[in-house]
Amino acid sequence: MDFVIGRRFGLTVATILLAVATMSASLAAAPATDPILAYGARIAGDDARTRIVIDLDREPKFSVHYLANPTRVVIDLPATAFGFPARDLAPRGLFKDIRYGTMDADSARIVLTAVKPVKMVSAKVQADEGGKGHRLVLDAEMMPADQFADLVSKESWTGEDDTKDVGPVAPVENAGPGDFLVAVDAGHGGIDTGAVASDGTTPEKDITLAFAKRLTDELNKQPGVKAFLTRDSDQYLSLSERVTIARQNHAALFISLHADTLKQKDIRGATVYTISDKSSDKLANEVAERENNSDKIAGTEAPTQPPAVADILMDLTRRETQAFSISLAQDVLNSFDGQISMINNPHRYAGFRVLQAPDVPSILLELGFLSNKDDEKLLLDDTWREKVIDRLADAVRQYRATTVANGG
């Protein structure tokens, strides 16, 4: 009897001890507070820049890391419950896959798989203006592959709050202090041939690249000027990528070169375009629509942004930059006057997506029209090209002198 009682007692003690141990382990594993609630999310952008916003009920600490093969950005968070619909954070823009969820009782993770090398140029937490909590705002931009490899090689994964790699993408161009940087953009490229000359073999993309290379060489002869190409070979770049390359390299000017076609074959001469919400005329609107179709032609057109995310996109037509763009356009027209044939009303404007840099004065120059026999002959003539290059370089020189004189 005593043995039986003792055995039963022993089992009871063991059960109690096991229960206590289990409870202690459970308490140790449990987070000190309730998980943060992620109650909303939005994503917007394209293949060059993408923004993600996540609404949280309180401020989190977070860290950003990078992984290769495949290219991924990892955001580590404290314990977080994700309570928004998956469709609100469906992949788009720079990211082809987005996953998020609990890692353990104390942590959660967001993993963004990118379509190309990418960097978080800004990652911050902001208080919600309505007092509902905080927002985690993640701004990603494309970056050169070698710079991404360098990011990955420096990863330490200490587990501490670490956002040391958040910041601007390093410029590719090695500019000196005070250099005046000019981005020269050869329109079209790769799968997007642009217009084609009447010989059926000379595409616009080759004409614009030849002009762009010579203009860059000529501009680099000017003291204090550093010009660079958005593309230096027959490669496809989306419209947004062209804008981003200019901005990442801190361009002071952006000049996009084109040689389009028109239905009206009698129209000829150079045209300078600047950006505007409304087109100056039907012709400008038609040209803008055709140029804006570049991404669609290559099958990379970004989906239309849903209204819910419109408020998180930057204003792409800041008035001050637009005024500088118009000034640059006028300098080009003045330099061309009497030297280079221009169409009637040669300064026109429309909603060109390639001119949407918010902080870089930008123009699109139609050198002439391949649909016009006289223009086509000139566009393929080396002597005429050198004359245009000389006049364009002079316009940039004048623009820079005026800007410096005015304290710009």
Coordinates of C-alpha atoms in Angstrom, one line a residue:
M1 CA 0.0 0.0 0.0
D2 CA 2.7 2.4 1.0
F3 CA 4.6 1.6 -2.3
V4 CA 1.5 2.2 -4.3
I5 CA 0.8 5.5 -2.6
G6 CA 4.5 6.5 -2.9
R7 CA 4.5 5.6 -6.6
R8 CA 1.3 7.7 -7.2
F9 CA 2.8 10.6 -5.3
G10 CA 6.0 10.4 -7.3
L11 CA 4.0 10.5 -10.6
T12 CA 2.0 13.5 -9.3
V13 CA 5.2 15.4 -8.4
A14 CA 6.7 14.6 -11.8
T15 CA 3.6 15.8 -13.6
I16 CA 3.6 19.0 -11.6
L17 CA 7.3 19.6 -12.3
L18 CA 6.8 18.9 -16.0
A19 CA 3.8 21.3 -16.1
V20 CA 5.9 24.0 -14.3
A21 CA 8.8 23.5 -16.7
T22 CA 6.4 23.7 -19.7
M23 CA 4.8 26.9 -18.4
S24 CA 8.2 28.5 -17.8
A25 CA 9.3 27.7 -21.3
S26 CA 6.1 29.0 -22.6
L27 CA 6.4 32.3 -20.7
A28 CA 10.1 32.6 -21.8
A29 CA 9.1 32.2 -25.5
A30 CA 6.1 34.6 -25.3
P31 CA 6.7 38.2 -26.3
A32 CA 6.8 40.7 -23.5
T33 CA 3.8 42.5 -25.1
D34 CA 1.1 41.8 -27.6
P35 CA 2.3 41.6 -31.2
I36 CA 2.3 44.8 -33.2
L37 CA -0.7 44.9 -35.5
A38 CA -0.1 45.6 -39.2
Y39 CA -3.5 46.6 -40.2
G40 CA -3.0 48.1 -43.7
A41 CA -0.5 48.1 -46.6
R42 CA 0.0 49.8 -50.0
I43 CA 2.5 49.4 -52.8
A44 CA 3.1 51.6 -55.8
G45 CA 5.8 52.1 -58.4
D46 CA 7.5 50.7 -61.5
D47 CA 10.6 48.8 -62.5
A48 CA 12.9 51.6 -61.3
R49 CA 11.3 52.9 -58.1
T50 CA 8.8 51.2 -55.8
R51 CA 7.3 52.4 -52.5
I52 CA 5.8 50.1 -49.8
V53 CA 3.8 51.6 -46.9
I54 CA 2.6 49.4 -44.0
D55 CA 0.2 50.8 -41.3
L56 CA 1.1 49.7 -37.8
D57 CA -0.7 50.2 -34.5
R58 CA 2.5 51.3 -32.8
E59 CA 6.1 52.1 -33.6
P60 CA 8.4 49.2 -34.4
K61 CA 12.2 48.7 -34.4
F62 CA 13.3 47.2 -37.7
S63 CA 16.4 46.2 -39.7
V64 CA 17.1 45.9 -43.4
H65 CA 19.3 43.3 -45.0
Y66 CA 20.1 42.0 -48.5
L67 CA 20.4 38.5 -50.0
A68 CA 21.5 37.4 -53.4
N69 CA 20.5 34.5 -55.7
P70 CA 17.7 35.5 -55.9
T71 CA 17.9 39.2 -55.1
R72 CA 16.0 39.8 -51.9
V73 CA 15.5 42.6 -49.4
V74 CA 14.7 41.4 -45.9
I75 CA 13.0 43.6 -43.3
D76 CA 13.1 42.1 -39.8
L77 CA 10.4 43.3 -37.3
P78 CA 9.4 42.6 -33.7
A79 CA 6.5 40.2 -33.2
T80 CA 3.9 41.4 -35.7
A81 CA 0.4 40.2 -36.7
F82 CA -0.3 40.9 -40.3
G83 CA -4.0 41.7 -40.5
F84 CA -4.4 43.2 -44.0
P85 CA -5.6 41.3 -47.1
A86 CA -2.8 39.7 -49.2
R87 CA -4.0 41.7 -52.3
D88 CA -3.0 44.9 -50.6
L89 CA 0.6 43.9 -50.8
A90 CA 0.5 42.0 -54.1
P91 CA 3.9 42.1 -56.0
R92 CA 4.4 45.0 -58.4
G93 CA 7.1 47.3 -59.6
L94 CA 10.6 46.2 -58.6
F95 CA 9.3 43.2 -56.7
K96 CA 8.0 39.9 -58.2
D97 CA 7.3 38.1 -54.9
I98 CA 6.4 39.4 -51.4
R99 CA 6.2 37.2 -48.3
Y100 CA 5.6 38.1 -44.7
G101 CA 4.8 36.4 -41.5
T102 CA 6.0 35.2 -38.1
M103 CA 9.5 34.0 -37.5
D104 CA 9.2 33.1 -33.9
A105 CA 7.4 34.4 -30.8
D106 CA 9.5 37.6 -30.8
S107 CA 10.0 38.4 -34.4
A108 CA 8.4 38.7 -37.9
R109 CA 9.9 39.2 -41.3
I110 CA 9.0 40.7 -44.7
V111 CA 11.0 39.2 -47.7
L112 CA 10.9 41.2 -51.0
T113 CA 12.2 39.3 -54.0
A114 CA 13.3 41.7 -56.6
V115 CA 13.4 41.6 -60.4
K116 CA 16.8 43.3 -60.5
P117 CA 19.5 44.6 -58.0
V118 CA 17.7 46.9 -55.7
K119 CA 18.3 49.0 -52.6
M120 CA 16.2 50.7 -49.9
V121 CA 17.1 54.3 -50.4
S122 CA 14.8 55.3 -47.5
A123 CA 13.3 53.2 -44.7
K124 CA 11.6 55.0 -41.9
V125 CA 8.8 55.0 -39.5
Q126 CA 6.4 57.9 -39.4
A127 CA 3.7 58.8 -37.0
D128 CA 0.2 58.6 -38.6
E129 CA -1.3 62.1 -38.9
G130 CA -4.6 60.8 -37.7
G131 CA -3.2 59.3 -34.5
K132 CA -3.9 55.7 -35.5
G133 CA -0.3 54.5 -35.0
H134 CA 2.7 54.6 -37.3
R135 CA 3.6 53.8 -40.8
L136 CA 6.7 51.9 -42.1
V137 CA 7.7 53.5 -45.3
L138 CA 10.1 51.7 -47.6
D139 CA 11.4 53.3 -50.8
A140 CA 13.3 51.0 -53.1
E141 CA 15.3 51.9 -56.2
M142 CA 17.2 49.9 -58.8
M143 CA 20.9 49.9 -58.5
P144 CA 24.0 48.6 -60.4
A145 CA 24.7 44.9 -59.9
D146 CA 28.2 45.5 -58.5
Q147 CA 26.9 47.9 -55.9
F148 CA 24.3 45.3 -54.8
A149 CA 27.0 42.6 -54.6
D150 CA 29.0 45.0 -52.3
L151 CA 25.9 45.4 -50.1
V152 CA 25.5 41.6 -49.7
S153 CA 29.2 41.1 -49.0
K154 CA 29.0 43.6 -46.1
E155 CA 26.1 41.9 -44.3
S156 CA 26.7 41.0 -40.7
W157 CA 23.2 39.8 -39.6
T158 CA 23.9 40.7 -36.0
G159 CA 20.2 40.8 -35.1
E160 CA 20.5 44.3 -33.8
D161 CA 18.5 47.3 -35.2
D162 CA 20.5 47.9 -38.3
T163 CA 19.6 50.2 -41.2
K164 CA 23.2 51.2 -42.1
D165 CA 22.7 50.2 -45.7
V166 CA 19.7 52.5 -46.2
G167 CA 20.6 55.6 -48.2
P168 CA 21.0 56.9 -51.8
V169 CA 22.4 54.6 -54.5
A170 CA 26.0 55.6 -55.2
P171 CA 26.5 57.5 -58.5
V172 CA 28.1 55.5 -61.2
E173 CA 29.7 58.6 -62.7
N174 CA 32.8 59.9 -61.0
A175 CA 32.1 63.6 -60.9
G176 CA 34.3 66.1 -59.2
P177 CA 33.2 68.7 -56.7
G178 CA 31.1 71.4 -58.5
D179 CA 30.9 69.5 -61.8
F180 CA 27.8 70.3 -63.8
L181 CA 26.3 67.0 -64.7
V182 CA 24.3 66.4 -67.8
A183 CA 22.4 63.1 -68.6
V184 CA 22.2 62.5 -72.3
D185 CA 19.5 60.0 -73.1
A186 CA 19.4 58.2 -76.5
G187 CA 15.8 57.4 -77.1
H188 CA 14.6 53.9 -77.6
G189 CA 17.0 50.9 -77.7
G190 CA 17.0 47.1 -77.6
I191 CA 13.6 45.6 -78.5
D192 CA 12.2 49.1 -78.8
T193 CA 13.6 50.2 -82.2
G194 CA 11.6 53.4 -82.5
A195 CA 10.9 54.8 -85.9
V196 CA 12.7 53.3 -89.0
A197 CA 14.2 55.2 -91.9
S198 CA 12.8 54.7 -95.4
D199 CA 15.7 52.4 -96.3
G200 CA 14.0 49.9 -93.9
T201 CA 17.3 49.2 -92.1
T202 CA 18.2 52.3 -90.1
P203 CA 16.3 52.4 -86.8
E204 CA 15.8 55.5 -84.7
K205 CA 17.5 53.8 -81.8
D206 CA 20.8 53.8 -83.8
I207 CA 20.5 57.4 -84.9
T208 CA 19.8 58.7 -81.3
L209 CA 22.7 56.7 -79.9
A210 CA 25.1 58.1 -82.4
F211 CA 23.9 61.6 -81.6
A212 CA 24.0 61.0 -77.9
K213 CA 27.6 59.7 -77.9
R214 CA 28.8 62.7 -79.9
L215 CA 27.0 65.2 -77.7
T216 CA 28.4 63.6 -74.6
D217 CA 31.9 63.8 -76.0
E218 CA 31.4 67.5 -77.0
L219 CA 30.0 68.5 -73.6
N220 CA 32.8 66.8 -71.8
K221 CA 35.2 69.2 -73.5
Q222 CA 33.6 72.1 -71.6
P223 CA 35.5 72.8 -68.3
G224 CA 33.4 71.9 -65.3
V225 CA 30.9 69.8 -67.3
K226 CA 30.5 66.1 -66.9
A227 CA 28.1 64.5 -69.3
F228 CA 27.1 60.8 -69.3
L229 CA 24.9 58.5 -71.3
T230 CA 21.8 56.7 -69.9
R231 CA 22.6 53.9 -72.3
D232 CA 25.8 53.4 -74.2
S233 CA 24.8 50.4 -76.3
D234 CA 21.8 48.8 -78.0
Q235 CA 20.0 48.0 -74.8
Y236 CA 16.4 48.5 -73.7
L237 CA 15.7 50.9 -70.8
S238 CA 12.2 51.7 -69.5
L239 CA 11.2 55.3 -69.3
S240 CA 11.4 55.2 -65.5
E241 CA 14.9 53.7 -65.6
R242 CA 16.1 56.5 -67.7
V243 CA 14.7 59.1 -65.2
T244 CA 16.2 57.2 -62.3
I245 CA 19.7 56.9 -63.8
A246 CA 19.7 60.7 -64.2
R247 CA 18.5 61.3 -60.7
Q248 CA 20.9 58.7 -59.0
N249 CA 23.8 60.4 -60.7
H250 CA 22.7 63.9 -59.6
A251 CA 22.2 65.2 -63.1
A252 CA 21.7 69.0 -63.4
L253 CA 20.1 68.5 -66.8
F254 CA 18.4 65.7 -68.8
I255 CA 18.3 65.7 -72.6
S256 CA 16.4 63.0 -74.4
L257 CA 17.1 62.7 -78.1
H258 CA 14.6 61.4 -80.6
A259 CA 13.8 61.2 -84.4
D260 CA 10.2 60.3 -84.7
T261 CA 7.8 59.8 -87.6
L262 CA 4.5 61.6 -88.2
K263 CA 1.5 60.9 -90.4
Q264 CA 1.9 64.3 -91.9
K265 CA 5.0 63.7 -94.1
D266 CA 5.4 67.4 -95.0
I267 CA 6.2 68.4 -91.4
R268 CA 9.9 68.7 -90.7
G269 CA 12.4 70.4 -88.4
A270 CA 13.6 70.2 -84.8
T271 CA 11.2 70.4 -81.9
V272 CA 11.9 70.9 -78.2
Y273 CA 9.4 69.5 -75.7
T274 CA 9.0 70.1 -72.0
I275 CA 6.6 68.4 -69.6
S276 CA 3.1 69.6 -68.9
D277 CA -0.1 68.1 -67.6
K278 CA -1.9 69.4 -70.7
S279 CA -0.5 69.2 -74.2
S280 CA 0.2 72.4 -76.1
D281 CA -1.5 71.0 -79.3
K282 CA -2.6 67.8 -81.0
L283 CA 0.8 67.1 -82.5
A284 CA 2.5 67.3 -79.2
N285 CA -0.1 65.0 -77.7
E286 CA 0.4 62.5 -80.5
V287 CA 4.2 62.5 -80.1
A288 CA 3.9 62.1 -76.3
E289 CA 1.5 59.2 -76.6
R290 CA 3.8 57.4 -79.0
E291 CA 6.9 58.0 -76.9
N292 CA 5.1 56.9 -73.7
N293 CA 4.2 53.6 -75.5
S294 CA 7.9 52.6 -75.3
D295 CA 7.3 50.4 -72.2
K296 CA 4.2 48.8 -73.7
I297 CA 6.2 47.9 -76.9
A298 CA 8.8 46.1 -74.7
G299 CA 6.2 44.4 -72.6
T300 CA 7.3 46.1 -69.4
E301 CA 4.5 48.7 -68.9
A302 CA 3.8 49.2 -65.2
P303 CA 0.2 48.6 -64.2
T304 CA -2.0 51.6 -63.6
Q305 CA -1.6 52.8 -60.0
P306 CA -4.8 52.2 -57.9
P307 CA -6.4 55.4 -56.5
A308 CA -5.6 54.2 -52.9
V309 CA -1.9 54.6 -53.4
A310 CA -1.9 57.9 -55.4
D311 CA -1.1 59.9 -52.2
I312 CA 2.2 58.1 -51.7
L313 CA 3.7 58.9 -55.0
M314 CA 5.9 62.0 -55.4
D315 CA 4.8 65.0 -57.4
L316 CA 6.5 64.5 -60.7
T317 CA 6.0 68.0 -62.1
R318 CA 7.4 70.4 -59.6
R319 CA 6.9 74.0 -60.7
E320 CA 10.5 75.1 -60.0
T321 CA 12.0 72.3 -62.1
Q322 CA 9.5 72.9 -64.8
A323 CA 10.6 76.5 -65.1
F324 CA 14.2 75.5 -65.4
S325 CA 13.2 73.0 -68.1
I326 CA 11.5 75.8 -70.1
S327 CA 14.6 78.0 -69.7
L328 CA 16.8 75.2 -71.1
A329 CA 14.3 74.7 -74.0
Q330 CA 14.6 78.4 -74.8
D331 CA 18.4 78.3 -74.8
V332 CA 18.2 75.4 -77.3
L333 CA 15.9 77.3 -79.6
N334 CA 18.1 80.4 -79.4
S335 CA 21.1 78.4 -80.3
F336 CA 19.3 76.7 -83.2
D337 CA 17.8 79.9 -84.6
G338 CA 19.1 80.5 -88.1
Q339 CA 21.3 77.5 -87.9
I340 CA 19.1 74.4 -87.6
S341 CA 15.7 74.0 -89.3
M342 CA 12.8 74.0 -86.8
I343 CA 9.0 73.4 -87.1
N344 CA 6.5 76.1 -86.5
N345 CA 6.1 76.9 -82.8
P346 CA 9.2 74.7 -82.0
H347 CA 8.7 74.8 -78.2
R348 CA 5.8 72.5 -77.4
Y349 CA 4.8 70.6 -74.3
A350 CA 2.9 67.4 -73.3
G351 CA 2.9 64.7 -70.6
F352 CA 6.1 62.9 -71.6
R353 CA 6.9 60.2 -68.9
V354 CA 10.7 60.4 -69.7
L355 CA 10.6 64.1 -68.6
Q356 CA 9.1 63.4 -65.2
A357 CA 12.2 63.8 -63.0
P358 CA 10.9 66.0 -60.1
D359 CA 14.3 67.6 -59.5
V360 CA 16.1 67.5 -62.9
P361 CA 15.3 70.1 -65.6
S362 CA 14.5 68.0 -68.6
I363 CA 13.8 68.4 -72.3
L364 CA 13.0 66.0 -75.2
L365 CA 14.5 67.0 -78.5
E366 CA 13.1 65.8 -81.7
L367 CA 16.1 66.2 -84.0
G368 CA 13.8 65.9 -87.0
F369 CA 11.3 63.5 -88.5
L370 CA 12.2 60.3 -90.3
S371 CA 8.8 60.5 -92.0
N372 CA 10.1 63.5 -94.0
K373 CA 12.6 62.9 -96.8
D374 CA 14.6 66.1 -96.2
D375 CA 14.8 65.5 -92.5
E376 CA 15.8 61.9 -93.0
K377 CA 18.6 62.8 -95.3
L378 CA 20.0 65.2 -92.7
L379 CA 19.6 62.8 -89.7
L380 CA 21.8 60.3 -91.6
D381 CA 24.4 63.0 -92.5
D382 CA 27.5 63.2 -90.3
T383 CA 28.2 66.8 -91.2
W384 CA 24.7 67.9 -90.2
R385 CA 25.0 65.9 -87.0
E386 CA 28.2 67.7 -86.0
K387 CA 26.4 71.1 -86.6
V388 CA 23.5 70.1 -84.3
I389 CA 25.9 68.8 -81.6
D390 CA 27.8 72.1 -81.7
R391 CA 24.5 74.1 -81.3
L392 CA 23.3 71.8 -78.5
A393 CA 26.6 72.1 -76.6
D394 CA 26.4 75.9 -77.0
A395 CA 22.9 75.9 -75.5
V396 CA 24.0 73.9 -72.5
R397 CA 26.9 76.3 -72.0
Q398 CA 24.5 79.3 -72.1
Y399 CA 22.1 77.6 -69.7
R400 CA 24.9 76.8 -67.2
A401 CA 26.3 80.3 -67.4
T402 CA 22.8 81.8 -66.7
T403 CA 22.2 79.4 -63.9
V404 CA 25.5 80.1 -62.2
A405 CA 25.0 83.8 -62.6
N406 CA 21.7 83.6 -60.8
G407 CA 23.1 81.6 -58.0
G408 CA 21.9 78.2 -59.1

